[in-house]
Amino acid sequence: MIDARAFRDTLGRVPTGVSVITTRDAAGQLDGVTVGSFSSLSLDPPLVLWSLDKKANCHAAFMACSHFVVNVLAEDQADLSRVFATKEARPWDELDHAPAEMTGAPKFPGCCAYLECEMEARHPGGDHDIFIGRVLRLEPATAGRPLLHFGGAYRRLDEDRVA
């Protein structure tokens, strides 16, 4: 039997990038969530995946959505990450955002990169669901450093390259 706390602590030793995934439903309602589970899946076709706790307040929105945006956070966006990492209501009126070109889901200025995605598939994964998106449009970063999460805290890169 694997102890849940030990499992979580062990996985916390794996550094991850931090992203805020956002969506807009047919009625225009916005939602979003902070994730460290974002990953590439396939180059051909261009697919990405991420997972979401089934108990998350925004779970129903992502189960029903047709599109989403991955906002890859920059190292100075820890506060934005915290907003979407809680169960509190999202203060959309107080957040600087604009609709993404193809999907209409919110994009936050200053991110390292953006990926606009169409929902390709959803799969159960224990207490989470796994979402697969087909990338329709992207905006790669030309500069900026990503926000990282490691050992239960936000981190920054110390160096640009390792020898």
Tab-separated table of N, CA and C in Angstrom:
chain	number	residue	atom	x	y	z
A	1	MET	N	0.852	-1.181	0.000
A	1	MET	CA	0.000	0.000	0.000
A	1	MET	C	0.897	1.243	0.000
A	2	ILE	N	0.621	2.164	-0.897
A	2	ILE	CA	1.379	3.412	-0.989
A	2	ILE	C	0.687	4.477	-0.148
A	3	ASP	N	1.426	5.087	0.761
A	3	ASP	CA	0.902	6.174	1.578
A	3	ASP	C	0.691	7.403	0.687
A	4	ALA	N	-0.528	7.990	0.728
A	4	ALA	CA	-0.879	9.113	-0.148
A	4	ALA	C	0.039	10.315	0.072
A	5	ARG	N	0.364	10.636	1.316
A	5	ARG	CA	1.223	11.795	1.590
A	5	ARG	C	2.637	11.549	1.073
A	6	ALA	N	3.148	10.345	1.286
A	6	ALA	CA	4.484	10.014	0.794
A	6	ALA	C	4.524	10.066	-0.733
A	7	PHE	N	3.449	9.597	-1.371
A	7	PHE	CA	3.371	9.631	-2.831
A	7	PHE	C	3.385	11.073	-3.323
A	8	ARG	N	2.564	11.930	-2.700
A	8	ARG	CA	2.516	13.347	-3.079
A	8	ARG	C	3.868	14.018	-2.860
A	9	ASP	N	4.492	13.759	-1.721
A	9	ASP	CA	5.805	14.357	-1.433
A	9	ASP	C	6.862	13.892	-2.428
A	10	THR	N	6.808	12.622	-2.798
A	10	THR	CA	7.763	12.092	-3.768
A	10	THR	C	7.570	12.752	-5.125
A	11	LEU	N	6.327	12.874	-5.577
A	11	LEU	CA	6.061	13.517	-6.858
A	11	LEU	C	6.426	15.006	-6.824
A	12	GLY	N	6.377	15.604	-5.641
A	12	GLY	CA	6.769	17.002	-5.482
A	12	GLY	C	8.251	17.236	-5.724
A	13	ARG	N	9.021	16.173	-5.800
A	13	ARG	CA	10.453	16.278	-6.093
A	13	ARG	C	10.722	16.301	-7.604
A	14	VAL	N	9.671	16.209	-8.391
A	14	VAL	CA	9.798	16.305	-9.846
A	14	VAL	C	9.465	17.750	-10.235
A	15	PRO	N	10.424	18.505	-10.747
A	15	PRO	CA	10.129	19.892	-11.112
A	15	PRO	C	9.177	19.952	-12.307
A	16	THR	N	8.240	20.888	-12.249
A	16	THR	CA	7.286	21.063	-13.338
A	16	THR	C	7.163	22.530	-13.701
A	17	GLY	N	6.784	22.768	-14.938
A	17	GLY	CA	6.387	24.103	-15.339
A	17	GLY	C	4.990	24.371	-14.794
A	18	VAL	N	4.618	25.644	-14.723
A	18	VAL	CA	3.302	26.023	-14.204
A	18	VAL	C	2.530	26.717	-15.322
A	19	SER	N	1.314	26.257	-15.546
A	19	SER	CA	0.445	26.849	-16.557
A	19	SER	C	-0.922	27.116	-15.954
A	20	VAL	N	-1.618	28.093	-16.521
A	20	VAL	CA	-3.033	28.293	-16.216
A	20	VAL	C	-3.794	27.931	-17.483
A	21	ILE	N	-4.671	26.936	-17.348
A	21	ILE	CA	-5.510	26.512	-18.462
A	21	ILE	C	-6.841	27.253	-18.321
A	22	THR	N	-7.303	27.877	-19.408
A	22	THR	CA	-8.545	28.652	-19.354
A	22	THR	C	-9.516	28.175	-20.421
A	23	THR	N	-10.797	28.468	-20.191
A	23	THR	CA	-11.835	28.147	-21.158
A	23	THR	C	-12.943	29.180	-21.086
A	24	ARG	N	-13.751	29.211	-22.115
A	24	ARG	CA	-14.953	30.058	-22.190
A	24	ARG	C	-16.067	29.171	-22.730
A	25	ASP	N	-17.194	29.105	-21.996
A	25	ASP	CA	-18.279	28.251	-22.469
A	25	ASP	C	-19.152	28.993	-23.485
A	26	ALA	N	-20.158	28.310	-24.001
A	26	ALA	CA	-21.015	28.872	-25.046
A	26	ALA	C	-21.747	30.128	-24.578
A	27	ALA	N	-21.984	30.244	-23.277
A	27	ALA	CA	-22.664	31.419	-22.727
A	27	ALA	C	-21.681	32.541	-22.396
A	28	GLY	N	-20.388	32.312	-22.636
A	28	GLY	CA	-19.383	33.332	-22.365
A	28	GLY	C	-18.784	33.271	-20.977
A	29	GLN	N	-19.184	32.295	-20.175
A	29	GLN	CA	-18.655	32.145	-18.817
A	29	GLN	C	-17.194	31.697	-18.874
A	30	LEU	N	-16.331	32.374	-18.112
A	30	LEU	CA	-14.904	32.057	-18.092
A	30	LEU	C	-14.569	31.147	-16.918
A	31	ASP	N	-13.582	30.298	-17.106
A	31	ASP	CA	-13.074	29.482	-16.007
A	31	ASP	C	-11.614	29.165	-16.278
A	32	GLY	N	-10.914	28.733	-15.238
A	32	GLY	CA	-9.509	28.411	-15.385
A	32	GLY	C	-8.966	27.702	-14.167
A	33	VAL	N	-7.779	27.119	-14.339
A	33	VAL	CA	-7.155	26.357	-13.272
A	33	VAL	C	-5.636	26.346	-13.471
A	34	THR	N	-4.910	26.372	-12.377
A	34	THR	CA	-3.456	26.231	-12.403
A	34	THR	C	-3.106	24.747	-12.439
A	35	VAL	N	-2.192	24.384	-13.342
A	35	VAL	CA	-1.768	22.985	-13.441
A	35	VAL	C	-0.247	22.887	-13.548
A	36	GLY	N	0.270	21.809	-13.042
A	36	GLY	CA	1.675	21.457	-13.228
A	36	GLY	C	1.774	20.178	-14.027
A	37	SER	N	0.619	19.694	-14.487
A	37	SER	CA	0.573	18.405	-15.190
A	37	SER	C	0.602	18.550	-16.706
A	38	PHE	N	0.773	19.752	-17.217
A	38	PHE	CA	0.772	19.992	-18.660
A	38	PHE	C	1.987	19.333	-19.317
A	39	SER	N	1.753	18.694	-20.485
A	39	SER	CA	2.837	18.004	-21.178
A	39	SER	C	2.530	17.892	-22.662
A	40	SER	N	3.589	17.775	-23.462
A	40	SER	CA	3.398	17.449	-24.869
A	40	SER	C	3.021	15.977	-24.968
A	41	LEU	N	2.274	15.631	-26.003
A	41	LEU	CA	1.867	14.242	-26.210
A	41	LEU	C	2.283	13.745	-27.590
A	42	SER	N	2.069	14.571	-28.621
A	42	SER	CA	2.329	14.130	-29.985
A	42	SER	C	2.697	15.325	-30.854
A	43	LEU	N	3.636	15.105	-31.784
A	43	LEU	CA	3.971	16.149	-32.748
A	43	LEU	C	3.077	16.082	-33.984
A	44	ASP	N	2.635	14.879	-34.345
A	44	ASP	CA	1.823	14.718	-35.542
A	44	ASP	C	0.706	13.721	-35.257
A	45	PRO	N	-0.501	14.187	-34.935
A	45	PRO	CA	-0.894	15.593	-34.893
A	45	PRO	C	-0.360	16.273	-33.635
A	46	PRO	N	-0.379	17.616	-33.598
A	46	PRO	CA	0.125	18.327	-32.424
A	46	PRO	C	-0.867	18.210	-31.247
A	47	LEU	N	-0.513	17.383	-30.276
A	47	LEU	CA	-1.381	17.136	-29.120
A	47	LEU	C	-0.656	17.442	-27.823
A	48	VAL	N	-1.419	17.939	-26.846
A	48	VAL	CA	-0.916	18.167	-25.491
A	48	VAL	C	-1.880	17.492	-24.518
A	49	LEU	N	-1.406	17.274	-23.294
A	49	LEU	CA	-2.290	16.707	-22.279
A	49	LEU	C	-2.056	17.374	-20.939
A	50	TRP	N	-3.072	17.291	-20.103
A	50	TRP	CA	-3.003	17.790	-18.736
A	50	TRP	C	-4.097	17.090	-17.944
A	51	SER	N	-4.028	17.182	-16.629
A	51	SER	CA	-5.024	16.496	-15.807
A	51	SER	C	-5.622	17.454	-14.785
A	52	LEU	N	-6.822	17.089	-14.326
A	52	LEU	CA	-7.569	17.929	-13.389
A	52	LEU	C	-8.284	17.051	-12.373
A	53	ASP	N	-8.177	17.430	-11.118
A	53	ASP	CA	-8.860	16.746	-10.025
A	53	ASP	C	-10.372	16.778	-10.274
A	54	LYS	N	-11.018	15.654	-10.132
A	54	LYS	CA	-12.465	15.571	-10.352
A	54	LYS	C	-13.247	16.410	-9.351
A	55	LYS	N	-12.632	16.772	-8.217
A	55	LYS	CA	-13.310	17.594	-7.209
A	55	LYS	C	-13.099	19.094	-7.428
A	56	ALA	N	-12.323	19.467	-8.433
A	56	ALA	CA	-12.067	20.889	-8.680
A	56	ALA	C	-13.359	21.604	-9.063
A	57	ASN	N	-13.504	22.842	-8.600
A	57	ASN	CA	-14.701	23.631	-8.903
A	57	ASN	C	-14.918	23.792	-10.402
A	58	CYS	N	-13.839	23.841	-11.168
A	58	CYS	CA	-13.942	24.069	-12.606
A	58	CYS	C	-14.036	22.775	-13.411
A	59	HIS	N	-14.101	21.641	-12.742
A	59	HIS	CA	-14.104	20.354	-13.445
A	59	HIS	C	-15.237	20.269	-14.465
A	60	ALA	N	-16.446	20.656	-14.076
A	60	ALA	CA	-17.593	20.575	-14.995
A	60	ALA	C	-17.371	21.442	-16.225
A	61	ALA	N	-16.780	22.607	-16.045
A	61	ALA	CA	-16.527	23.501	-17.181
A	61	ALA	C	-15.593	22.845	-18.192
A	62	PHE	N	-14.558	22.185	-17.708
A	62	PHE	CA	-13.620	21.542	-18.634
A	62	PHE	C	-14.172	20.238	-19.206
A	63	MET	N	-15.056	19.582	-18.495
A	63	MET	CA	-15.697	18.390	-19.061
A	63	MET	C	-16.634	18.769	-20.209
A	64	ALA	N	-17.179	19.983	-20.162
A	64	ALA	CA	-18.142	20.414	-21.174
A	64	ALA	C	-17.530	21.258	-22.295
A	65	CYS	N	-16.327	21.781	-22.095
A	65	CYS	CA	-15.784	22.740	-23.059
A	65	CYS	C	-15.315	22.077	-24.347
A	66	SER	N	-15.304	22.877	-25.406
A	66	SER	CA	-14.812	22.387	-26.696
A	66	SER	C	-13.399	22.885	-26.982
A	67	HIS	N	-12.980	23.959	-26.297
A	67	HIS	CA	-11.675	24.571	-26.526
A	67	HIS	C	-11.076	25.060	-25.207
A	68	PHE	N	-9.762	25.216	-25.196
A	68	PHE	CA	-9.090	25.794	-24.042
A	68	PHE	C	-7.782	26.421	-24.492
A	69	VAL	N	-7.224	27.254	-23.608
A	69	VAL	CA	-5.927	27.885	-23.856
A	69	VAL	C	-4.982	27.498	-22.729
A	70	VAL	N	-3.769	27.132	-23.098
A	70	VAL	CA	-2.702	26.890	-22.130
A	70	VAL	C	-1.877	28.177	-22.068
A	71	ASN	N	-1.889	28.831	-20.910
A	71	ASN	CA	-1.065	30.003	-20.644
A	71	ASN	C	0.156	29.521	-19.880
A	72	VAL	N	1.316	29.436	-20.528
A	72	VAL	CA	2.545	28.977	-19.872
A	72	VAL	C	3.107	30.164	-19.101
A	73	LEU	N	3.065	30.077	-17.774
A	73	LEU	CA	3.393	31.224	-16.946
A	73	LEU	C	4.878	31.547	-16.924
A	74	ALA	N	5.151	32.844	-16.850
A	74	ALA	CA	6.511	33.354	-16.705
A	74	ALA	C	6.864	33.406	-15.221
A	75	GLU	N	8.156	33.493	-14.930
A	75	GLU	CA	8.621	33.422	-13.544
A	75	GLU	C	8.073	34.529	-12.648
A	76	ASP	N	7.592	35.636	-13.213
A	76	ASP	CA	7.032	36.710	-12.392
A	76	ASP	C	5.511	36.607	-12.245
A	77	GLN	N	4.914	35.452	-12.597
A	77	GLN	CA	3.464	35.295	-12.549
A	77	GLN	C	2.987	34.318	-11.465
A	78	ALA	N	3.745	34.193	-10.385
A	78	ALA	CA	3.337	33.310	-9.290
A	78	ALA	C	2.007	33.757	-8.688
A	79	ASP	N	1.774	35.064	-8.600
A	79	ASP	CA	0.505	35.539	-8.039
A	79	ASP	C	-0.678	35.098	-8.899
A	80	LEU	N	-0.525	35.147	-10.214
A	80	LEU	CA	-1.584	34.679	-11.112
A	80	LEU	C	-1.810	33.181	-10.910
A	81	SER	N	-0.754	32.426	-10.761
A	81	SER	CA	-0.878	31.004	-10.504
A	81	SER	C	-1.679	30.746	-9.230
A	82	ARG	N	-1.396	31.516	-8.196
A	82	ARG	CA	-2.098	31.337	-6.912
A	82	ARG	C	-3.596	31.604	-7.043
A	83	VAL	N	-3.974	32.584	-7.853
A	83	VAL	CA	-5.394	32.899	-8.056
A	83	VAL	C	-6.145	31.673	-8.570
A	84	PHE	N	-5.526	30.945	-9.493
A	84	PHE	CA	-6.198	29.817	-10.120
A	84	PHE	C	-5.899	28.485	-9.441
A	85	ALA	N	-5.133	28.500	-8.367
A	85	ALA	CA	-4.811	27.278	-7.626
A	85	ALA	C	-5.731	27.081	-6.423
A	86	THR	N	-6.643	28.024	-6.193
A	86	THR	CA	-7.545	27.932	-5.050
A	86	THR	C	-8.952	27.561	-5.500
A	87	LYS	N	-9.798	27.302	-4.526
A	87	LYS	CA	-11.204	27.021	-4.814
A	87	LYS	C	-12.042	28.293	-4.753
A	88	GLU	N	-11.382	29.430	-4.535
A	88	GLU	CA	-12.085	30.717	-4.482
A	88	GLU	C	-12.647	31.067	-5.860
A	89	ALA	N	-13.664	31.929	-5.870
A	89	ALA	CA	-14.199	32.430	-7.136
A	89	ALA	C	-13.104	33.225	-7.845
A	90	ARG	N	-13.072	33.133	-9.145
A	90	ARG	CA	-12.044	33.829	-9.938
A	90	ARG	C	-12.437	35.293	-10.116
A	91	PRO	N	-11.535	36.212	-9.790
A	91	PRO	CA	-11.842	37.649	-9.917
A	91	PRO	C	-11.601	38.157	-11.341
A	92	TRP	N	-12.361	37.654	-12.309
A	92	TRP	CA	-12.113	37.968	-13.713
A	92	TRP	C	-12.085	39.459	-13.993
A	93	ASP	N	-12.939	40.225	-13.300
A	93	ASP	CA	-12.983	41.676	-13.533
A	93	ASP	C	-11.699	42.370	-13.100
A	94	GLU	N	-10.934	41.740	-12.234
A	94	GLU	CA	-9.696	42.330	-11.731
A	94	GLU	C	-8.454	41.824	-12.463
A	95	LEU	N	-8.626	40.858	-13.340
A	95	LEU	CA	-7.486	40.243	-14.025
A	95	LEU	C	-7.337	40.799	-15.432
A	96	ASP	N	-6.102	41.120	-15.803
A	96	ASP	CA	-5.808	41.577	-17.147
A	96	ASP	C	-5.783	40.362	-18.065
A	97	HIS	N	-6.743	40.291	-18.982
A	97	HIS	CA	-6.812	39.179	-19.924
A	97	HIS	C	-7.523	39.629	-21.192
A	98	ALA	N	-7.342	38.857	-22.245
A	98	ALA	CA	-7.995	39.113	-23.521
A	98	ALA	C	-8.384	37.774	-24.131
A	99	PRO	N	-9.408	37.761	-24.986
A	99	PRO	CA	-9.786	36.496	-25.615
A	99	PRO	C	-8.753	36.047	-26.643
A	100	ALA	N	-8.451	34.776	-26.635
A	100	ALA	CA	-7.540	34.210	-27.621
A	100	ALA	C	-8.183	34.284	-29.001
A	101	GLU	N	-7.345	34.400	-30.005
A	101	GLU	CA	-7.801	34.643	-31.375
A	101	GLU	C	-8.776	33.595	-31.901
A	102	MET	N	-8.462	32.324	-31.732
A	102	MET	CA	-9.300	31.262	-32.313
A	102	MET	C	-10.340	30.706	-31.352
A	103	THR	N	-10.010	30.613	-30.069
A	103	THR	CA	-10.885	29.922	-29.124
A	103	THR	C	-11.719	30.854	-28.256
A	104	GLY	N	-11.294	32.092	-28.094
A	104	GLY	CA	-11.997	33.019	-27.226
A	104	GLY	C	-11.731	32.810	-25.749
A	105	ALA	N	-10.990	31.766	-25.399
A	105	ALA	CA	-10.644	31.528	-23.994
A	105	ALA	C	-9.627	32.581	-23.553
A	106	PRO	N	-9.589	32.904	-22.273
A	106	PRO	CA	-8.718	33.984	-21.800
A	106	PRO	C	-7.219	33.701	-21.952
A	107	LYS	N	-6.517	34.762	-22.379
A	107	LYS	CA	-5.054	34.778	-22.421
A	107	LYS	C	-4.589	35.893	-21.491
A	108	PHE	N	-3.538	35.614	-20.747
A	108	PHE	CA	-2.981	36.596	-19.820
A	108	PHE	C	-1.699	37.177	-20.403
A	109	PRO	N	-1.556	38.494	-20.385
A	109	PRO	CA	-0.332	39.089	-20.940
A	109	PRO	C	0.899	38.690	-20.142
A	110	GLY	N	2.026	38.605	-20.842
A	110	GLY	CA	3.293	38.345	-20.178
A	110	GLY	C	3.658	36.892	-20.012
A	111	CYS	N	2.851	35.985	-20.517
A	111	CYS	CA	3.172	34.556	-20.405
A	111	CYS	C	4.319	34.191	-21.342
A	112	CYS	N	4.958	33.089	-21.046
A	112	CYS	CA	6.059	32.585	-21.878
A	112	CYS	C	5.573	32.060	-23.215
A	113	ALA	N	4.393	31.488	-23.248
A	113	ALA	CA	3.845	30.922	-24.478
A	113	ALA	C	2.349	30.691	-24.288
A	114	TYR	N	1.656	30.541	-25.417
A	114	TYR	CA	0.218	30.259	-25.427
A	114	TYR	C	-0.048	29.161	-26.438
A	115	LEU	N	-0.948	28.252	-26.080
A	115	LEU	CA	-1.392	27.222	-27.012
A	115	LEU	C	-2.912	27.223	-26.995
A	116	GLU	N	-3.514	27.485	-28.139
A	116	GLU	CA	-4.960	27.410	-28.268
A	116	GLU	C	-5.299	26.007	-28.740
A	117	CYS	N	-6.204	25.345	-28.026
A	117	CYS	CA	-6.462	23.934	-28.282
A	117	CYS	C	-7.945	23.629	-28.425
A	118	GLU	N	-8.210	22.637	-29.259
A	118	GLU	CA	-9.531	22.043	-29.358
A	118	GLU	C	-9.501	20.766	-28.529
A	119	MET	N	-10.561	20.532	-27.741
A	119	MET	CA	-10.595	19.326	-26.919
A	119	MET	C	-10.660	18.104	-27.832
A	120	GLU	N	-9.653	17.266	-27.733
A	120	GLU	CA	-9.550	16.062	-28.565
A	120	GLU	C	-10.161	14.855	-27.855
A	121	ALA	N	-9.887	14.718	-26.547
A	121	ALA	CA	-10.373	13.554	-25.801
A	121	ALA	C	-10.285	13.831	-24.307
A	122	ARG	N	-11.083	13.075	-23.575
A	122	ARG	CA	-11.053	13.091	-22.117
A	122	ARG	C	-10.990	11.635	-21.666
A	123	HIS	N	-10.166	11.369	-20.647
A	123	HIS	CA	-10.024	10.001	-20.156
A	123	HIS	C	-10.009	10.022	-18.632
A	124	PRO	N	-10.644	9.034	-17.982
A	124	PRO	CA	-10.546	8.951	-16.525
A	124	PRO	C	-9.130	8.547	-16.123
A	125	GLY	N	-8.690	9.086	-14.987
A	125	GLY	CA	-7.376	8.749	-14.452
A	125	GLY	C	-7.403	8.781	-12.939
A	126	GLY	N	-8.042	7.807	-12.326
A	126	GLY	CA	-8.135	7.777	-10.867
A	126	GLY	C	-9.000	8.924	-10.370
A	127	ASP	N	-8.450	9.734	-9.441
A	127	ASP	CA	-9.223	10.855	-8.915
A	127	ASP	C	-9.133	12.096	-9.808
A	128	HIS	N	-8.487	11.966	-10.958
A	128	HIS	CA	-8.361	13.041	-11.940
A	128	HIS	C	-8.968	12.597	-13.276
A	129	ASP	N	-9.187	13.563	-14.144
A	129	ASP	CA	-9.481	13.275	-15.537
A	129	ASP	C	-8.329	13.827	-16.358
A	130	ILE	N	-8.021	13.143	-17.447
A	130	ILE	CA	-6.930	13.523	-18.344
A	130	ILE	C	-7.553	14.161	-19.582
A	131	PHE	N	-7.075	15.346	-19.911
A	131	PHE	CA	-7.590	16.082	-21.062
A	131	PHE	C	-6.521	16.129	-22.144
A	132	ILE	N	-6.921	15.817	-23.360
A	132	ILE	CA	-6.020	15.870	-24.503
A	132	ILE	C	-6.544	16.944	-25.445
A	133	GLY	N	-5.664	17.859	-25.812
A	133	GLY	CA	-6.046	18.930	-26.711
A	133	GLY	C	-5.235	18.907	-27.995
A	134	ARG	N	-5.908	19.217	-29.093
A	134	ARG	CA	-5.230	19.372	-30.384
A	134	ARG	C	-4.877	20.851	-30.521
A	135	VAL	N	-3.600	21.131	-30.711
A	135	VAL	CA	-3.150	22.519	-30.805
A	135	VAL	C	-3.575	23.089	-32.156
A	136	LEU	N	-4.343	24.182	-32.093
A	136	LEU	CA	-4.826	24.856	-33.296
A	136	LEU	C	-3.961	26.057	-33.660
A	137	ARG	N	-3.433	26.700	-32.632
A	137	ARG	CA	-2.645	27.917	-32.819
A	137	ARG	C	-1.714	28.043	-31.629
A	138	LEU	N	-0.527	28.556	-31.857
A	138	LEU	CA	0.388	28.776	-30.742
A	138	LEU	C	1.124	30.088	-30.915
A	139	GLU	N	1.578	30.586	-29.795
A	139	GLU	CA	2.423	31.774	-29.753
A	139	GLU	C	3.629	31.416	-28.899
A	140	PRO	N	4.720	31.029	-29.554
A	140	PRO	CA	5.912	30.681	-28.775
A	140	PRO	C	6.563	31.925	-28.202
A	141	ALA	N	7.265	31.737	-27.147
A	141	ALA	CA	7.968	32.838	-26.504
A	141	ALA	C	9.243	33.164	-27.261
A	142	THR	N	9.552	34.431	-27.300
A	142	THR	CA	10.833	34.841	-27.857
A	142	THR	C	11.793	35.198	-26.730
A	143	ALA	N	11.251	35.443	-25.565
A	143	ALA	CA	12.064	35.760	-24.387
A	143	ALA	C	11.253	35.387	-23.154
A	144	GLY	N	11.874	35.459	-22.021
A	144	GLY	CA	11.167	35.149	-20.782
A	144	GLY	C	11.543	33.789	-20.249
A	145	ARG	N	11.407	33.670	-18.951
A	145	ARG	CA	11.747	32.426	-18.275
A	145	ARG	C	10.499	31.894	-17.593
A	146	PRO	N	10.339	30.567	-17.575
A	146	PRO	CA	9.111	29.978	-17.037
A	146	PRO	C	9.081	29.952	-15.511
A	147	LEU	N	7.874	29.963	-14.986
A	147	LEU	CA	7.644	29.716	-13.567
A	147	LEU	C	7.707	28.209	-13.354
A	148	LEU	N	8.440	27.785	-12.344
A	148	LEU	CA	8.581	26.365	-12.032
A	148	LEU	C	8.007	26.069	-10.655
A	149	HIS	N	7.648	24.805	-10.435
A	149	HIS	CA	7.196	24.353	-9.124
A	149	HIS	C	8.022	23.135	-8.746
A	150	PHE	N	8.566	23.156	-7.529
A	150	PHE	CA	9.402	22.057	-7.058
A	150	PHE	C	9.390	22.049	-5.538
A	151	GLY	N	9.212	20.883	-4.948
A	151	GLY	CA	9.263	20.752	-3.495
A	151	GLY	C	8.227	21.592	-2.775
A	152	GLY	N	7.057	21.763	-3.400
A	152	GLY	CA	5.968	22.499	-2.763
A	152	GLY	C	6.087	24.008	-2.838
A	153	ALA	N	6.991	24.525	-3.679
A	153	ALA	CA	7.176	25.978	-3.766
A	153	ALA	C	7.451	26.386	-5.212
A	154	TYR	N	7.168	27.651	-5.500
A	154	TYR	CA	7.514	28.200	-6.812
A	154	TYR	C	9.012	28.429	-6.868
A	155	ARG	N	9.578	28.202	-8.042
A	155	ARG	CA	11.028	28.333	-8.224
A	155	ARG	C	11.303	29.080	-9.521
A	156	ARG	N	12.553	29.540	-9.636
A	156	ARG	CA	13.038	30.183	-10.851
A	156	ARG	C	14.264	29.446	-11.343
A	157	LEU	N	14.507	29.527	-12.650
A	157	LEU	CA	15.739	28.976	-13.198
A	157	LEU	C	16.906	29.832	-12.746
A	158	ASP	N	18.007	29.219	-12.394
A	158	ASP	CA	19.212	29.961	-12.019
A	158	ASP	C	20.108	30.204	-13.223
A	159	GLU	N	20.064	29.304	-14.176
A	159	GLU	CA	20.926	29.404	-15.351
A	159	GLU	C	20.091	29.127	-16.593
A	160	ASP	N	20.537	29.676	-17.705
A	160	ASP	CA	19.837	29.447	-18.962
A	160	ASP	C	20.175	28.083	-19.564
A	161	ARG	N	21.403	27.609	-19.326
A	161	ARG	CA	21.810	26.341	-19.943
A	161	ARG	C	22.700	25.548	-18.973
A	162	VAL	N	22.668	24.264	-19.158
A	162	VAL	CA	23.568	23.367	-18.429
A	162	VAL	C	24.584	22.873	-19.450
A	163	ALA	N	25.839	22.786	-19.034
A	163	ALA	CA	26.909	22.373	-19.959
A	163	ALA	C	26.667	21.002	-20.525
